[in-house]
PDB file of C-alpha atoms and ligand atoms in Angstrom:
ATOM      1  CA  MET U  48      70.358 112.766 -27.451  1.00  0.00           C
ATOM      2  CA  SER U  49      70.323 116.017 -26.539  1.00  0.00           C
ATOM      3  CA  GLU U  50      68.680 118.864 -28.815  1.00  0.00           C
ATOM      4  CA  ARG U  51      72.294 120.497 -29.945  1.00  0.00           C
ATOM      5  CA  GLU U  52      73.882 116.883 -30.653  1.00  0.00           C
ATOM      6  CA  GLN U  53      70.352 116.008 -32.361  1.00  0.00           C
ATOM      7  CA  ALA U  54      69.957 119.934 -34.374  1.00  0.00           C
ATOM      8  CA  VAL U  55      74.277 118.967 -35.704  1.00  0.00           C
ATOM      9  CA  THR U  56      73.326 115.733 -36.948  1.00  0.00           C
ATOM     10  CA  ASP U  57      69.746 117.399 -38.778  1.00  0.00           C
ATOM     11  CA  GLU U  58      71.818 119.889 -40.225  1.00  0.00           C
ATOM     12  CA  VAL U  59      74.508 117.917 -41.894  1.00  0.00           C
ATOM     13  CA  LEU U  60      72.059 115.736 -43.314  1.00  0.00           C
ATOM     14  CA  ALA U  61      69.980 118.166 -44.748  1.00  0.00           C
ATOM     15  CA  SER U  62      73.121 120.064 -46.335  1.00  0.00           C
ATOM     16  CA  PHE U  63      73.384 116.015 -48.416  1.00  0.00           C
ATOM     17  CA  ALA U  64      69.622 116.461 -49.046  1.00  0.00           C
ATOM     18  CA  GLY U  65      70.110 117.800 -52.366  1.00  0.00           C
ATOM     19  CA  THR U  66      72.556 115.821 -53.887  1.00  0.00           C
ATOM     20  CA  ALA U  67      71.505 115.321 -57.024  1.00  0.00           C
ATOM     21  CA  ASP U  68      73.285 111.656 -57.938  1.00  0.00           C
ATOM     22  CA  PRO U  69      70.511 109.378 -55.832  1.00  0.00           C
ATOM     23  CA  ARG U  70      73.107 106.795 -54.897  1.00  0.00           C
ATOM     24  CA  LEU U  71      75.482 109.349 -53.363  1.00  0.00           C
ATOM     25  CA  ARG U  72      73.097 110.738 -51.041  1.00  0.00           C
ATOM     26  CA  GLU U  73      71.704 107.358 -49.904  1.00  0.00           C
ATOM     27  CA  ILE U  74      75.453 106.770 -49.088  1.00  0.00           C
ATOM     28  CA  MET U  75      76.008 110.150 -47.463  1.00  0.00           C
ATOM     29  CA  LEU U  76      72.831 110.447 -45.665  1.00  0.00           C
ATOM     30  CA  ALA U  77      73.468 106.638 -43.928  1.00  0.00           C
ATOM     31  CA  LEU U  78      77.723 107.473 -43.193  1.00  0.00           C
ATOM     32  CA  VAL U  79      76.119 110.685 -41.168  1.00  0.00           C
ATOM     33  CA  ARG U  80      73.697 109.193 -39.528  1.00  0.00           C
ATOM     34  CA  HIS U  81      76.004 106.168 -38.680  1.00  0.00           C
ATOM     35  CA  LEU U  82      79.157 108.355 -37.957  1.00  0.00           C
ATOM     36  CA  HIS U  83      77.097 110.395 -35.945  1.00  0.00           C
ATOM     37  CA  GLY U  84      75.893 107.467 -34.009  1.00  0.00           C
ATOM     38  CA  PHE U  85      78.861 106.241 -33.368  1.00  0.00           C
ATOM     39  CA  ALA U  86      80.429 109.213 -31.917  1.00  0.00           C
ATOM     40  CA  ARG U  87      77.035 109.617 -29.801  1.00  0.00           C
ATOM     41  CA  GLU U  88      77.572 106.011 -28.264  1.00  0.00           C
ATOM     42  CA  VAL U  89      81.254 106.427 -27.381  1.00  0.00           C
ATOM     43  CA  ARG U  90      80.678 109.929 -26.374  1.00  0.00           C
ATOM     44  CA  LEU U  91      84.146 110.653 -28.619  1.00  0.00           C
ATOM     45  CA  GLY U  92      86.161 112.885 -26.544  1.00  0.00           C
ATOM     46  CA  GLN U  93      88.443 115.551 -28.443  1.00  0.00           C
ATOM     47  CA  GLY U  94      91.676 114.455 -27.626  1.00  0.00           C
ATOM     48  CA  GLU U  95      90.267 110.922 -29.588  1.00  0.00           C
ATOM     49  CA  TRP U  96      89.141 112.216 -32.175  1.00  0.00           C
ATOM     50  CA  GLU U  97      92.234 113.954 -32.375  1.00  0.00           C
ATOM     51  CA  ALA U  98      94.243 110.255 -32.313  1.00  0.00           C
ATOM     52  CA  ALA U  99      91.716 109.346 -34.654  1.00  0.00           C
ATOM     53  CA  ILE U 100      93.110 112.605 -37.234  1.00  0.00           C
ATOM     54  CA  ASP U 101      95.871 111.781 -36.178  1.00  0.00           C
ATOM     55  CA  PHE U 102      95.953 107.902 -37.331  1.00  0.00           C
ATOM     56  CA  LEU U 103      94.167 108.559 -40.926  1.00  0.00           C
ATOM     57  CA  THR U 104      97.160 110.924 -41.320  1.00  0.00           C
ATOM     58  CA  ARG U 105      99.832 108.314 -41.231  1.00  0.00           C
ATOM     59  CA  ALA U 106      97.498 106.020 -42.921  1.00  0.00           C
ATOM     60  CA  GLY U 107      98.156 108.912 -45.890  1.00  0.00           C
ATOM     61  CA  HIS U 108     101.520 109.552 -45.234  1.00  0.00           C
ATOM     62  CA  ILE U 109     102.600 105.751 -45.421  1.00  0.00           C
ATOM     63  CA  THR U 110     100.385 105.216 -48.371  1.00  0.00           C
ATOM     64  CA  ASP U 111     102.509 104.705 -51.856  1.00  0.00           C
ATOM     65  CA  GLU U 112     101.955 102.844 -55.543  1.00  0.00           C
ATOM     66  CA  ARG U 113     103.455  99.703 -52.900  1.00  0.00           C
ATOM     67  CA  ARG U 114     102.342 100.081 -49.649  1.00  0.00           C
ATOM     68  CA  GLN U 115      98.187 100.703 -49.108  1.00  0.00           C
ATOM     69  CA  GLU U 116      97.447 101.488 -45.630  1.00  0.00           C
ATOM     70  CA  PHE U 117      93.727 101.844 -45.784  1.00  0.00           C
ATOM     71  CA  ILE U 118      92.970  98.613 -47.760  1.00  0.00           C
ATOM     72  CA  LEU U 119      94.921  97.338 -44.805  1.00  0.00           C
ATOM     73  CA  LEU U 120      93.067  99.133 -42.459  1.00  0.00           C
ATOM     74  CA  SER U 121      89.485  97.984 -44.605  1.00  0.00           C
ATOM     75  CA  ASP U 122      90.994  94.287 -44.122  1.00  0.00           C
ATOM     76  CA  VAL U 123      91.689  94.193 -40.213  1.00  0.00           C
ATOM     77  CA  LEU U 124      88.092  96.052 -39.551  1.00  0.00           C
ATOM     78  CA  GLY U 125      86.606  93.472 -41.668  1.00  0.00           C
ATOM     79  CA  LEU U 126      85.236  95.816 -44.007  1.00  0.00           C
ATOM     80  CA  SER U 127      86.583  94.583 -46.890  1.00  0.00           C
ATOM     81  CA  MET U 128      85.436  90.788 -46.164  1.00  0.00           C
ATOM     82  CA  LEU U 129      82.086  92.403 -45.476  1.00  0.00           C
ATOM     83  CA  THR U 130      81.847  94.208 -48.755  1.00  0.00           C
ATOM     84  CA  VAL U 131      82.418  90.931 -50.659  1.00  0.00           C
ATOM     85  CA  ALA U 132      79.884  89.097 -48.208  1.00  0.00           C
ATOM     86  CA  VAL U 133      76.972  91.883 -49.082  1.00  0.00           C
ATOM     87  CA  ASN U 134      78.032  91.363 -52.981  1.00  0.00           C
ATOM     88  CA  GLU U 135      78.843  87.330 -53.630  1.00  0.00           C
ATOM     89  CA  PRO U 136      75.400  86.419 -55.083  1.00  0.00           C
ATOM     90  CA  ASP U 137      74.435  82.967 -53.965  1.00  0.00           C
ATOM     91  CA  THR U 138      74.864  80.214 -56.251  1.00  0.00           C
ATOM     92  CA  PRO U 139      75.221  76.655 -55.386  1.00  0.00           C
ATOM     93  CA  GLY U 140      78.581  75.068 -56.334  1.00  0.00           C
ATOM     94  CA  ALA U 141      79.888  78.536 -57.619  1.00  0.00           C
ATOM     95  CA  THR U 142      83.778  79.147 -55.736  1.00  0.00           C
ATOM     96  CA  GLU U 143      83.870  81.254 -52.267  1.00  0.00           C
ATOM     97  CA  ALA U 144      85.125  84.583 -53.004  1.00  0.00           C
ATOM     98  CA  THR U 145      87.910  86.150 -50.409  1.00  0.00           C
ATOM     99  CA  VAL U 146      89.563  89.566 -50.309  1.00  0.00           C
ATOM    100  CA  PHE U 147      91.768  90.957 -53.217  1.00  0.00           C
ATOM    101  CA  GLY U 148      94.393  92.429 -50.675  1.00  0.00           C
ATOM    102  CA  PRO U 149      96.721  94.824 -51.056  1.00  0.00           C
ATOM    103  CA  PHE U 150      99.462  92.808 -53.824  1.00  0.00           C
ATOM    104  CA  PHE U 151      98.184  91.877 -57.069  1.00  0.00           C
ATOM    105  CA  VAL U 152     100.251  94.235 -59.975  1.00  0.00           C
ATOM    106  CA  ASP U 153      99.081  94.371 -63.586  1.00  0.00           C
ATOM    107  CA  GLY U 154     101.741  93.304 -65.709  1.00  0.00           C
ATOM    108  CA  ALA U 155     102.264  90.099 -64.895  1.00  0.00           C
ATOM    109  CA  PRO U 156     103.674  87.522 -67.541  1.00  0.00           C
ATOM    110  CA  GLU U 157     101.353  85.275 -68.952  1.00  0.00           C
ATOM    111  CA  VAL U 158     102.830  81.512 -67.908  1.00  0.00           C
ATOM    112  CA  PRO U 159     102.328  78.758 -70.924  1.00  0.00           C
ATOM    113  CA  PRO U 160     100.416  75.762 -69.096  1.00  0.00           C
ATOM    114  CA  GLY U 161     102.470  74.008 -67.115  1.00  0.00           C
ATOM    115  CA  GLY U 162     105.319  76.829 -66.712  1.00  0.00           C
ATOM    116  CA  ASP U 163     106.657  77.900 -63.642  1.00  0.00           C
ATOM    117  CA  LEU U 164     105.216  81.521 -62.109  1.00  0.00           C
ATOM    118  CA  ALA U 165     107.679  81.683 -59.575  1.00  0.00           C
ATOM    119  CA  ARG U 166     110.464  83.085 -61.393  1.00  0.00           C
ATOM    120  CA  GLY U 167     113.233  83.172 -58.806  1.00  0.00           C
ATOM    121  CA  ALA U 168     110.544  84.097 -55.236  1.00  0.00           C
ATOM    122  CA  VAL U 169     112.652  81.249 -53.522  1.00  0.00           C
ATOM    123  CA  GLY U 170     110.245  78.381 -51.657  1.00  0.00           C
ATOM    124  CA  THR U 171     109.147  74.632 -52.004  1.00  0.00           C
ATOM    125  CA  PRO U 172     108.298  73.943 -55.541  1.00  0.00           C
ATOM    126  CA  CYS U 173     104.331  73.243 -55.652  1.00  0.00           C
ATOM    127  CA  HIS U 174     102.119  71.850 -58.490  1.00  0.00           C
ATOM    128  CA  VAL U 175      99.112  73.767 -58.723  1.00  0.00           C
ATOM    129  CA  SER U 176      96.341  72.898 -60.866  1.00  0.00           C
ATOM    130  CA  GLY U 177      92.644  72.784 -61.676  1.00  0.00           C
ATOM    131  CA  HIS U 178      89.250  73.607 -64.106  1.00  0.00           C
ATOM    132  CA  VAL U 179      87.651  76.368 -64.750  1.00  0.00           C
ATOM    133  CA  ARG U 180      84.206  75.706 -64.972  1.00  0.00           C
ATOM    134  CA  SER U 181      80.911  78.279 -64.958  1.00  0.00           C
ATOM    135  CA  ALA U 182      78.409  77.310 -62.275  1.00  0.00           C
ATOM    136  CA  ASP U 183      75.544  76.014 -65.005  1.00  0.00           C
ATOM    137  CA  GLY U 184      77.754  73.144 -65.406  1.00  0.00           C
ATOM    138  CA  GLY U 185      80.144  73.690 -68.345  1.00  0.00           C
ATOM    139  CA  PRO U 186      84.580  73.983 -68.892  1.00  0.00           C
ATOM    140  CA  LEU U 187      85.309  77.835 -69.566  1.00  0.00           C
ATOM    141  CA  ALA U 188      88.344  77.352 -71.883  1.00  0.00           C
ATOM    142  CA  GLY U 189      90.332  79.905 -73.005  1.00  0.00           C
ATOM    143  CA  VAL U 190      89.875  81.853 -69.471  1.00  0.00           C
ATOM    144  CA  ARG U 191      92.088  83.948 -68.229  1.00  0.00           C
ATOM    145  CA  VAL U 192      93.638  82.389 -64.654  1.00  0.00           C
ATOM    146  CA  ASP U 193      96.243  85.555 -62.877  1.00  0.00           C
ATOM    147  CA  VAL U 194      97.432  83.964 -59.616  1.00  0.00           C
ATOM    148  CA  TRP U 195     100.111  85.732 -57.446  1.00  0.00           C
ATOM    149  CA  GLY U 196     101.597  84.669 -54.038  1.00  0.00           C
ATOM    150  CA  ALA U 197     104.498  85.348 -51.388  1.00  0.00           C
ATOM    151  CA  ASP U 198     107.611  83.557 -51.523  1.00  0.00           C
ATOM    152  CA  GLU U 199     108.627  81.256 -47.884  1.00  0.00           C
ATOM    153  CA  ASP U 200     109.818  83.898 -46.748  1.00  0.00           C
ATOM    154  CA  GLY U 201     106.140  85.369 -46.704  1.00  0.00           C
ATOM    155  CA  PHE U 202     107.332  88.143 -48.788  1.00  0.00           C
ATOM    156  CA  TYR U 203     105.372  89.738 -52.285  1.00  0.00           C
ATOM    157  CA  ASP U 204     107.917  91.021 -54.887  1.00  0.00           C
ATOM    158  CA  VAL U 205     106.637  94.334 -54.840  1.00  0.00           C
ATOM    159  CA  GLN U 206     107.806  94.324 -50.531  1.00  0.00           C
ATOM    160  CA  TYR U 207     111.359  93.749 -52.330  1.00  0.00           C
ATOM    161  CA  PRO U 208     113.472  96.523 -53.162  1.00  0.00           C
ATOM    162  CA  GLY U 209     113.897  96.915 -57.005  1.00  0.00           C
ATOM    163  CA  GLU U 210     111.096  96.189 -60.103  1.00  0.00           C
ATOM    164  CA  ARG U 211     111.982  92.324 -59.612  1.00  0.00           C
ATOM    165  CA  SER U 212     109.097  90.332 -61.243  1.00  0.00           C
ATOM    166  CA  ALA U 213     108.239  87.168 -59.052  1.00  0.00           C
ATOM    167  CA  GLY U 214     105.593  84.478 -57.514  1.00  0.00           C
ATOM    168  CA  ARG U 215     103.192  85.939 -60.413  1.00  0.00           C
ATOM    169  CA  GLY U 216     101.624  85.676 -63.978  1.00  0.00           C
ATOM    170  CA  TRP U 217      98.323  84.571 -65.384  1.00  0.00           C
ATOM    171  CA  GLN U 218      97.109  81.752 -68.076  1.00  0.00           C
ATOM    172  CA  ARG U 219      94.401  81.150 -70.168  1.00  0.00           C
ATOM    173  CA  THR U 220      92.845  77.912 -69.386  1.00  0.00           C
ATOM    174  CA  ASP U 221      92.771  75.194 -72.085  1.00  0.00           C
ATOM    175  CA  SER U 222      90.189  73.948 -74.414  1.00  0.00           C
ATOM    176  CA  GLY U 223      88.499  71.351 -71.291  1.00  0.00           C
ATOM    177  CA  GLY U 224      89.204  74.464 -68.742  1.00  0.00           C
ATOM    178  CA  GLY U 225      92.242  73.840 -67.512  1.00  0.00           C
ATOM    179  CA  PHE U 226      94.798  75.367 -66.077  1.00  0.00           C
ATOM    180  CA  ARG U 227      98.219  74.020 -64.434  1.00  0.00           C
ATOM    181  CA  PHE U 228     101.530  76.178 -63.311  1.00  0.00           C
ATOM    182  CA  TRP U 229     104.497  75.987 -61.009  1.00  0.00           C
ATOM    183  CA  THR U 230     105.205  78.245 -58.146  1.00  0.00           C
ATOM    184  CA  VAL U 231     105.986  77.774 -54.526  1.00  0.00           C
ATOM    185  CA  LEU U 232     104.174  76.191 -51.882  1.00  0.00           C
ATOM    186  CA  PRO U 233     102.960  79.457 -49.960  1.00  0.00           C
ATOM    187  CA  THR U 234     103.690  79.484 -46.236  1.00  0.00           C
ATOM    188  CA  PRO U 235     102.090  81.960 -43.366  1.00  0.00           C
ATOM    189  CA  TYR U 236     102.842  85.682 -43.507  1.00  0.00           C
ATOM    190  CA  PRO U 237     102.929  88.780 -41.257  1.00  0.00           C
ATOM    191  CA  ILE U 238     100.883  91.846 -43.333  1.00  0.00           C
ATOM    192  CA  PRO U 239     102.384  94.965 -43.052  1.00  0.00           C
ATOM    193  CA  HIS U 240     102.736  95.993 -39.552  1.00  0.00           C
ATOM    194  CA  ASP U 241     104.931  98.139 -39.008  1.00  0.00           C
ATOM    195  CA  GLY U 242     102.540 101.536 -39.749  1.00  0.00           C
ATOM    196  CA  PRO U 243      99.558 102.763 -38.220  1.00  0.00           C
ATOM    197  CA  VAL U 244      97.586  99.190 -38.668  1.00  0.00           C
ATOM    198  CA  GLY U 245     100.170  97.388 -37.035  1.00  0.00           C
ATOM    199  CA  GLU U 246     100.244  99.591 -33.532  1.00  0.00           C
ATOM    200  CA  LEU U 247      96.216  98.771 -33.860  1.00  0.00           C
ATOM    201  CA  LEU U 248      96.593  95.226 -34.234  1.00  0.00           C
ATOM    202  CA  ALA U 249      98.872  95.247 -31.548  1.00  0.00           C
ATOM    203  CA  ALA U 250      96.853  97.478 -29.058  1.00  0.00           C
ATOM    204  CA  ALA U 251      93.873  95.411 -29.624  1.00  0.00           C
ATOM    205  CA  GLY U 252      96.112  92.804 -28.997  1.00  0.00           C
ATOM    206  CA  ARG U 253      95.711  90.885 -32.015  1.00  0.00           C
ATOM    207  CA  GLY U 254      98.397  88.888 -34.419  1.00  0.00           C
ATOM    208  CA  PRO U 255      99.004  90.056 -37.992  1.00  0.00           C
ATOM    209  CA  MET U 256      99.235  86.515 -39.111  1.00  0.00           C
ATOM    210  CA  ARG U 257      97.765  85.233 -42.427  1.00  0.00           C
ATOM    211  CA  PRO U 258      97.295  81.597 -43.187  1.00  0.00           C
ATOM    212  CA  ALA U 259      99.379  80.614 -46.403  1.00  0.00           C
ATOM    213  CA  HIS U 260      97.844  80.940 -49.383  1.00  0.00           C
ATOM    214  CA  LEU U 261      98.026  82.089 -53.108  1.00  0.00           C
ATOM    215  CA  HIS U 262      95.414  84.392 -54.819  1.00  0.00           C
ATOM    216  CA  PHE U 263      93.351  84.078 -58.018  1.00  0.00           C
ATOM    217  CA  LYS U 264      91.684  86.197 -59.965  1.00  0.00           C
ATOM    218  CA  VAL U 265      89.677  84.683 -62.962  1.00  0.00           C
ATOM    219  CA  THR U 266      87.828  86.837 -65.428  1.00  0.00           C
ATOM    220  CA  ALA U 267      85.486  84.971 -67.851  1.00  0.00           C
ATOM    221  CA  PRO U 268      83.036  86.597 -70.464  1.00  0.00           C
ATOM    222  CA  GLY U 269      79.142  86.419 -69.690  1.00  0.00           C
ATOM    223  CA  HIS U 270      80.558  85.397 -65.424  1.00  0.00           C
ATOM    224  CA  ARG U 271      81.094  87.586 -62.756  1.00  0.00           C
ATOM    225  CA  THR U 272      85.113  87.286 -61.896  1.00  0.00           C
ATOM    226  CA  LEU U 273      86.158  85.969 -59.196  1.00  0.00           C
ATOM    227  CA  ILE U 274      88.553  87.007 -56.428  1.00  0.00           C
ATOM    228  CA  THR U 275      89.795  84.241 -53.930  1.00  0.00           C
ATOM    229  CA  HIS U 276      92.276  82.429 -52.448  1.00  0.00           C
ATOM    230  CA  ILE U 277      93.315  78.680 -51.950  1.00  0.00           C
ATOM    231  CA  PHE U 278      94.545  78.197 -48.085  1.00  0.00           C
ATOM    232  CA  VAL U 279      96.483  74.962 -47.225  1.00  0.00           C
ATOM    233  CA  ALA U 280      95.297  72.928 -45.315  1.00  0.00           C
ATOM    234  CA  GLY U 281      97.190  72.450 -41.522  1.00  0.00           C
ATOM    235  CA  ASP U 282      97.854  75.873 -41.771  1.00  0.00           C
ATOM    236  CA  PRO U 283      98.050  77.297 -37.182  1.00  0.00           C
ATOM    237  CA  TYR U 284      96.571  80.331 -38.540  1.00  0.00           C
ATOM    238  CA  LEU U 285      93.542  79.480 -40.151  1.00  0.00           C
ATOM    239  CA  GLY U 286      91.017  79.989 -37.388  1.00  0.00           C
ATOM    240  CA  SER U 287      93.164  83.890 -36.567  1.00  0.00           C
ATOM    241  CA  ASP U 288      93.231  85.406 -40.085  1.00  0.00           C
ATOM    242  CA  ALA U 289      94.179  88.718 -39.337  1.00  0.00           C
ATOM    243  CA  VAL U 290      92.011  89.913 -42.735  1.00  0.00           C
ATOM    244  CA  PHE U 291      88.957  87.582 -41.835  1.00  0.00           C
ATOM    245  CA  GLY U 292      89.379  86.137 -45.368  1.00  0.00           C
ATOM    246  CA  VAL U 293      89.220  82.045 -44.440  1.00  0.00           C
ATOM    247  CA  LYS U 294      86.664  79.828 -46.015  1.00  0.00           C
ATOM    248  CA  ASP U 295      86.131  76.511 -45.300  1.00  0.00           C
ATOM    249  CA  SER U 296      85.242  75.524 -49.101  1.00  0.00           C
ATOM    250  CA  LEU U 297      88.714  77.255 -49.912  1.00  0.00           C
ATOM    251  CA  ILE U 298      90.643  75.049 -47.881  1.00  0.00           C
ATOM    252  CA  VAL U 299      93.211  72.694 -50.332  1.00  0.00           C
ATOM    253  CA  ARG U 300      96.164  69.445 -49.450  1.00  0.00           C
ATOM    254  CA  ALA U 301      99.322  70.108 -50.382  1.00  0.00           C
ATOM    255  CA  GLU U 302     100.719  66.414 -50.890  1.00  0.00           C
ATOM    256  CA  HIS U 303     104.019  66.548 -50.274  1.00  0.00           C
ATOM    257  CA  HIS U 304     106.446  64.252 -52.792  1.00  0.00           C
ATOM    258  CA  ARG U 305     110.331  63.982 -52.721  1.00  0.00           C
ATOM    259  CA  GLY U 306     111.410  63.190 -56.361  1.00  0.00           C
ATOM    260  CA  GLY U 307     109.890  61.166 -58.876  1.00  0.00           C
ATOM    261  CA  GLU U 308     107.376  61.939 -61.428  1.00  0.00           C
ATOM    262  CA  ALA U 309     105.221  65.207 -61.231  1.00  0.00           C
ATOM    263  CA  PRO U 310     102.021  65.796 -63.093  1.00  0.00           C
ATOM    264  CA  ASP U 311     103.440  66.729 -65.809  1.00  0.00           C
ATOM    265  CA  GLY U 312     105.451  64.309 -66.426  1.00  0.00           C
ATOM    266  CA  SER U 313     108.412  65.625 -65.447  1.00  0.00           C
ATOM    267  CA  ARG U 314     111.233  64.245 -63.473  1.00  0.00           C
ATOM    268  CA  ARG U 315     112.012  65.766 -60.285  1.00  0.00           C
ATOM    269  CA  ALA U 316     114.785  65.424 -57.951  1.00  0.00           C
ATOM    270  CA  GLY U 317     114.315  66.483 -54.558  1.00  0.00           C
ATOM    271  CA  GLU U 318     110.917  67.271 -52.313  1.00  0.00           C
ATOM    272  CA  TRP U 319     107.905  69.588 -54.627  1.00  0.00           C
ATOM    273  CA  THR U 320     104.626  69.655 -53.498  1.00  0.00           C
ATOM    274  CA  SER U 321     100.588  69.946 -55.719  1.00  0.00           C
ATOM    275  CA  MET U 322      97.786  71.257 -55.193  1.00  0.00           C
ATOM    276  CA  ALA U 323      94.530  70.756 -56.921  1.00  0.00           C
ATOM    277  CA  TYR U 324      91.655  72.595 -57.171  1.00  0.00           C
ATOM    278  CA  ASP U 325      88.495  73.989 -59.195  1.00  0.00           C
ATOM    279  CA  LEU U 326      87.294  77.386 -60.118  1.00  0.00           C
ATOM    280  CA  VAL U 327      83.723  77.635 -60.864  1.00  0.00           C
ATOM    281  CA  LEU U 328      82.219  80.765 -61.590  1.00  0.00           C
ATOM    282  CA  VAL U 329      79.068  82.728 -61.350  1.00  0.00           C
ATOM    283  CA  PRO U 330      77.119  83.541 -65.063  1.00  0.00           C
ATOM    284  CA  GLU U 331      76.276  86.811 -65.100  1.00  0.00           C
ATOM    285  CA  ALA U 332      72.338  86.077 -65.226  1.00  0.00           C
ATOM    286  CA  ASP U 333      72.896  84.586 -61.891  1.00  0.00           C
ATOM    287  CA  GLU U 334      73.945  88.099 -60.086  1.00  0.00           C
ATOM    288  CA  ASP U 335      71.677  89.297 -57.741  1.00  0.00           C
TER     289      ASP U 335
HETATM  290  C1  BEZ W 611      97.224  89.589 -49.352  1.00  0.00           C
HETATM  291  O1  BEZ W 611      96.809  88.208 -48.946  1.00  0.00           O
HETATM  292  O2  BEZ W 611      97.583  89.375 -49.617  1.00  0.00           O
HETATM  293  C2  BEZ W 611      96.377  90.334 -48.009  1.00  0.00           C
HETATM  294  C3  BEZ W 611      95.339  90.327 -47.733  1.00  0.00           C
HETATM  295  C4  BEZ W 611      95.018  91.631 -47.061  1.00  0.00           C
HETATM  296  C5  BEZ W 611      95.900  92.464 -45.940  1.00  0.00           C
HETATM  297  C6  BEZ W 611      97.525  91.747 -46.631  1.00  0.00           C
HETATM  298  C7  BEZ W 611      97.564  91.266 -47.361  1.00  0.00           C
HETATM  299 FE1   FE W 612      98.059  87.400 -49.684  1.00  0.00          FE
END
């Protein structure tokens, strides 16, 4: 490295050395070291620097309350999953976490046990059930389970015009830690790829598809909040998730049925499906 390059890096590092908050100081010093190291390693050209600024500017312009291009960028760079990995406690038996994604919204309705959270989302009905347990053994009763998923066309409610809420909701586990609800069977879908992140994927010869999945957020007192998905076994994109979110332990079989009696005792006409999966939370004392 030339003396001139080293002098720039040293001067910037020195400018952050007096940062009062020690964690912010640690982060900024490491960021500058790695960012400068990156620019030196690739011998960043002036035009390339301009292209990067233009990319980030366009990511900012396309971002609003419904579209978060920076989370997408973090996701396709694997930064979101790396952050999950860095923070995931090593607790045997606990359900693995995965990306949060950009489609959770506050204010989804409460759905009673056995209720339908599809509420107009189109797709094959899917009965989803399971139990929430603590990794130290017991069932967790009264715990909030938030769920959100795309419809059979691969779109979340917030991707449609208007204010319609569909394919999302929450319920509290029963006295045995159980949850059960109807929704629609998830199908694979592309992440939004009509913006700068889509251009990046295309330039890299990468696809935008995510394998079919249903999102969960489980919040229990005294436990680490679990953010995860269940993925549908057999999906063709399990090996090439655009955001690197798949973990084998989260892949679940969807049983296919035609007519007959559903797990909630209701009589069904036509095709329906069912998935069962238990969610195991990490007690706060186990966090590292
Ligand atoms: C999702 O699963 O909703 C998602 C995650 C990351 C990027 C885009 C979508
Ligand atoms: Fe999703």
